[in-house]
PDB file of C-alpha atoms in Angstrom:
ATOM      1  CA  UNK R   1      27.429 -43.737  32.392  1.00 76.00           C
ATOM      2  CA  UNK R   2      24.839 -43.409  29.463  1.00 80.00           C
ATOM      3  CA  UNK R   3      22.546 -42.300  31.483  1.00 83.00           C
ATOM      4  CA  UNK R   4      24.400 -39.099  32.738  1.00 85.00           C
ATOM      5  CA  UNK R   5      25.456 -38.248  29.151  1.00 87.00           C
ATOM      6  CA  UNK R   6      22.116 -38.195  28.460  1.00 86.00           C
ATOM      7  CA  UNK R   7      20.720 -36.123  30.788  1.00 87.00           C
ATOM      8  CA  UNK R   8      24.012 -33.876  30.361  1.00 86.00           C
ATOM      9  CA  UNK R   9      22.575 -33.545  26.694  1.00 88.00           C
ATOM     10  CA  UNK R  10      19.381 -32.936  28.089  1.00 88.00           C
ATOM     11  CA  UNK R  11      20.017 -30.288  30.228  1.00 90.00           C
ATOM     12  CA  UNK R  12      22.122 -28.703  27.506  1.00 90.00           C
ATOM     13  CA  UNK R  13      19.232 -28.846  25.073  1.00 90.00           C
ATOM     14  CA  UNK R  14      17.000 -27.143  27.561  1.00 91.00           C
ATOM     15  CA  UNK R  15      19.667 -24.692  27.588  1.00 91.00           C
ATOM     16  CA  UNK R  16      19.889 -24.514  24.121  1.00 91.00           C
ATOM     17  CA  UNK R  17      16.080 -23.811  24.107  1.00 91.00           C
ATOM     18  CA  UNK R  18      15.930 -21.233  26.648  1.00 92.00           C
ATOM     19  CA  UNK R  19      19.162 -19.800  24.906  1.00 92.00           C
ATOM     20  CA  UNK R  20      16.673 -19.705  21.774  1.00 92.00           C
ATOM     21  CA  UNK R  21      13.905 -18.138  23.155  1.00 92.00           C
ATOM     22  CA  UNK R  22      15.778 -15.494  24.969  1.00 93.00           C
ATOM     23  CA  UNK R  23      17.638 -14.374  21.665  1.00 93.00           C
ATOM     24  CA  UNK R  24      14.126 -14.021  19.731  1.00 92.00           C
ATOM     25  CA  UNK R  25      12.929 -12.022  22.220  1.00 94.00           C
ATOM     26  CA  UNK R  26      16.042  -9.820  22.279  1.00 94.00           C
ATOM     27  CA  UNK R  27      15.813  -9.587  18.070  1.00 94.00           C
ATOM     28  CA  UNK R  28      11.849  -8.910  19.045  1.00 93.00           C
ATOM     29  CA  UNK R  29      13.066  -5.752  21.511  1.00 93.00           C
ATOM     30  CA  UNK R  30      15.115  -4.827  18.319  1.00 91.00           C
ATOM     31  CA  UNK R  31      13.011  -4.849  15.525  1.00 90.00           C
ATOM     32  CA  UNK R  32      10.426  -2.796  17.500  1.00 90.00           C
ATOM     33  CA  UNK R  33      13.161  -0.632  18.763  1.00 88.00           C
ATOM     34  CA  UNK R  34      14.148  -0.298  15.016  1.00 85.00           C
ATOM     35  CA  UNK R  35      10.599   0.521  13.794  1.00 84.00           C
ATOM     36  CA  UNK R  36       9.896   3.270  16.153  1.00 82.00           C
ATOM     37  CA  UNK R  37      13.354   4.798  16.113  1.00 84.00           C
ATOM     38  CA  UNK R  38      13.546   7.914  14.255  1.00 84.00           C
ATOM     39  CA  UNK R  39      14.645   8.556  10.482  1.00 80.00           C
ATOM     40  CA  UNK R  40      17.844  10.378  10.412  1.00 83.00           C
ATOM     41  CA  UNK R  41      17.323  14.153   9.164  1.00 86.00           C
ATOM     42  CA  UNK R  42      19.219  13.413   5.619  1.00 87.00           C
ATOM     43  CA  UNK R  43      16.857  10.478   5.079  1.00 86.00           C
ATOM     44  CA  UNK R  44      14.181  12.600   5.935  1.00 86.00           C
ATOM     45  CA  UNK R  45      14.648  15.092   3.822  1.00 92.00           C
ATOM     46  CA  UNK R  46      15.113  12.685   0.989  1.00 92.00           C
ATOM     47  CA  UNK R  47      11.870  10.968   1.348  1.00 89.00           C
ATOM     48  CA  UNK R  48      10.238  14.361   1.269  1.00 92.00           C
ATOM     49  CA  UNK R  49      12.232  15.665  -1.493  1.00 94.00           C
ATOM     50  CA  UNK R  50      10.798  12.431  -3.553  1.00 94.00           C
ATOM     51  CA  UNK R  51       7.489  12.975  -2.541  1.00 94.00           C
ATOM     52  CA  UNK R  52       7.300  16.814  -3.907  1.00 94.00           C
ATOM     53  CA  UNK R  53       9.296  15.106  -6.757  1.00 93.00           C
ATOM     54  CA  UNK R  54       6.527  12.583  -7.215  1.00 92.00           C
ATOM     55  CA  UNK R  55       3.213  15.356  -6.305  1.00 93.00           C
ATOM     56  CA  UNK R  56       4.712  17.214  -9.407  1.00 92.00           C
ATOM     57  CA  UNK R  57       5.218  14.632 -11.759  1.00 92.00           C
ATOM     58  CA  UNK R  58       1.413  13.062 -10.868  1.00 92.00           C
ATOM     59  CA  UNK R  59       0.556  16.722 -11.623  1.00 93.00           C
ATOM     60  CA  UNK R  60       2.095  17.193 -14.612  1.00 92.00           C
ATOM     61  CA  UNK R  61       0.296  13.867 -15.614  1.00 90.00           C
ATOM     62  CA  UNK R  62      -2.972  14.475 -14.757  1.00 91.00           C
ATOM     63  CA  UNK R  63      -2.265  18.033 -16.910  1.00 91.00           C
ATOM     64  CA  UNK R  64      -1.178  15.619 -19.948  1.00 88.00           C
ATOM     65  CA  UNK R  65      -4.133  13.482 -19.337  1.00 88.00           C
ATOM     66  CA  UNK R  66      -6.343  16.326 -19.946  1.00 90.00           C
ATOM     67  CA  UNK R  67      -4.293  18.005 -22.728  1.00 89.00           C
ATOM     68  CA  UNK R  68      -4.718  14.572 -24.374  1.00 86.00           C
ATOM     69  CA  UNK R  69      -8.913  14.681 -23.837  1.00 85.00           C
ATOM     70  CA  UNK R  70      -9.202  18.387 -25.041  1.00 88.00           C
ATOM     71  CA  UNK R  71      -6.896  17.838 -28.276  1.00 88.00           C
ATOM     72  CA  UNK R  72      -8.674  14.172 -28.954  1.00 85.00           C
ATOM     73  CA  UNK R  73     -12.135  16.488 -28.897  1.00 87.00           C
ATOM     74  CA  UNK R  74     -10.646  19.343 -30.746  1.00 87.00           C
ATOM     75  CA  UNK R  75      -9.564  16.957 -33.514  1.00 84.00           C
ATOM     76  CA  UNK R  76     -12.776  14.993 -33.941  1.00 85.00           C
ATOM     77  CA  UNK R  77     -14.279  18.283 -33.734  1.00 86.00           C
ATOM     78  CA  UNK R  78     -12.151  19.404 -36.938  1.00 82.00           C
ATOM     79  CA  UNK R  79     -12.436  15.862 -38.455  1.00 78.00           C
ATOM     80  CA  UNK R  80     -16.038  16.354 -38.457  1.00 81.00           C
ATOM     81  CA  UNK R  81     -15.985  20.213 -40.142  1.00 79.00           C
ATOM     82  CA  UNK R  82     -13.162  18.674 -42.663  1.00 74.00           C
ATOM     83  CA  UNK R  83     -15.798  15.922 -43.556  1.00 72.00           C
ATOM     84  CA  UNK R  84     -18.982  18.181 -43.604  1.00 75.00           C
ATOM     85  CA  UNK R  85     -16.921  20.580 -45.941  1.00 75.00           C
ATOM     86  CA  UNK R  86     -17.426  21.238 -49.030  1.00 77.00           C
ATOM     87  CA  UNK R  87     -14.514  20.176 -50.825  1.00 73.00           C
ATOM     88  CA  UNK R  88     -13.598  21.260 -54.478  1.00 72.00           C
ATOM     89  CA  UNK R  89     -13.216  18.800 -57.542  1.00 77.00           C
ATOM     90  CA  UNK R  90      -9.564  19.310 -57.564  1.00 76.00           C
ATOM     91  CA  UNK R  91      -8.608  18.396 -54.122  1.00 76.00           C
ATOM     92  CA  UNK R  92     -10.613  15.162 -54.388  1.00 74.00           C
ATOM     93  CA  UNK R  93      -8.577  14.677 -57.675  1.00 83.00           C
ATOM     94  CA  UNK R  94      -5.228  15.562 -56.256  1.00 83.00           C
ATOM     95  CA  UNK R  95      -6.006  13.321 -53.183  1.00 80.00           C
ATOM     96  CA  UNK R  96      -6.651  10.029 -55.344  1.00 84.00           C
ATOM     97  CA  UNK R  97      -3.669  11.128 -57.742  1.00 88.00           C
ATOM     98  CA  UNK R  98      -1.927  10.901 -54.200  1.00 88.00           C
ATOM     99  CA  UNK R  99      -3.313   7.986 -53.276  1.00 85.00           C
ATOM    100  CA  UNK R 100      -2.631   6.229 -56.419  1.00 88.00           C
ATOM    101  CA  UNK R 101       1.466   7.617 -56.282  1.00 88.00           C
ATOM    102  CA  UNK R 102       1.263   5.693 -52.742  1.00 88.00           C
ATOM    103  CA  UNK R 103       0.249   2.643 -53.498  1.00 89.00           C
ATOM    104  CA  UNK R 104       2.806   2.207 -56.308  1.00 88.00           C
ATOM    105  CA  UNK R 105       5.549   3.392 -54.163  1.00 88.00           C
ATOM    106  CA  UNK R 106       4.646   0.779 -52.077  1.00 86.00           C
ATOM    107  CA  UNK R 107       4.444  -1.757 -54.584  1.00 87.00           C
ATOM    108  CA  UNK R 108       7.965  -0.563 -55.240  1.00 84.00           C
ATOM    109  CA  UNK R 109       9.374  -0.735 -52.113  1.00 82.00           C
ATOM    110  CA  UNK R 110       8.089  -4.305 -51.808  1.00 80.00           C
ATOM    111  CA  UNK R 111       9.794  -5.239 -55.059  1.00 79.00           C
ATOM    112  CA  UNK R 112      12.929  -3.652 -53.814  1.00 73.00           C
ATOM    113  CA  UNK R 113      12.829  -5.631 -50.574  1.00 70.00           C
ATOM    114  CA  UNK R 114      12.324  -9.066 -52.635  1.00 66.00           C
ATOM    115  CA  UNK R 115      14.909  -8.649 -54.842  1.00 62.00           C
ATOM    116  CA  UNK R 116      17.335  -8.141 -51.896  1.00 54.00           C
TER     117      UNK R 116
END
């Protein structure tokens, strides 16, 4: 009697296996199906609404990116005039006077924030 339960389980294991293997074969058939089946319209049109979305965005970037280059140049360009200048008595005195109000606002400031 052990013996024919055993090869009952036997055969239904092969079963089992051959149950197996068909069923990843049919999920096989599907995913291929589902890779090659065309996108619906709507989705379509949504993917190639993003992608204009996206070509004008990575143009508007690369125009930023070269804003940024021309004004960095322009500025050291004017950075280096404003330092080859000649620069009156008066400015260099109001700067330091400047300076000076600055650093004892500052010190202020700090003094304030202890004392809280």
């Amino acid at each position: 009697k052990i013996d024919e339960i055993e090869k009952d389980l036997k055969a239904l294991l092969l079963e089992l296996k051959a149950s197996v293997v068909e069923k990843s074969n049919e999920i096989a058939e599907l995913k291929a199906k589902l890779q090659n089946a065309p996108c619906p319209d709507w989705i379509q049109r949504s993917i190639d609404e993003i992608q204009e979305d996206l070509e004008v965005i990575l143009n508007e970037r690369d125009e930023l990116k070269a804003s940024v280059v021309s004004k960095s140049h322009e500025i050291a360009e004017l950075k280096d005039k404003l330092l080859n200048a000649p620069c009156p008595d008066w400015i260099h005195s109001r700067l330091d006077d400047i300076s000076e109000d600055l650093k004892e606002m500052k010190m202020e400031q700090r003094r304030h924030s202890f004392s809280k």
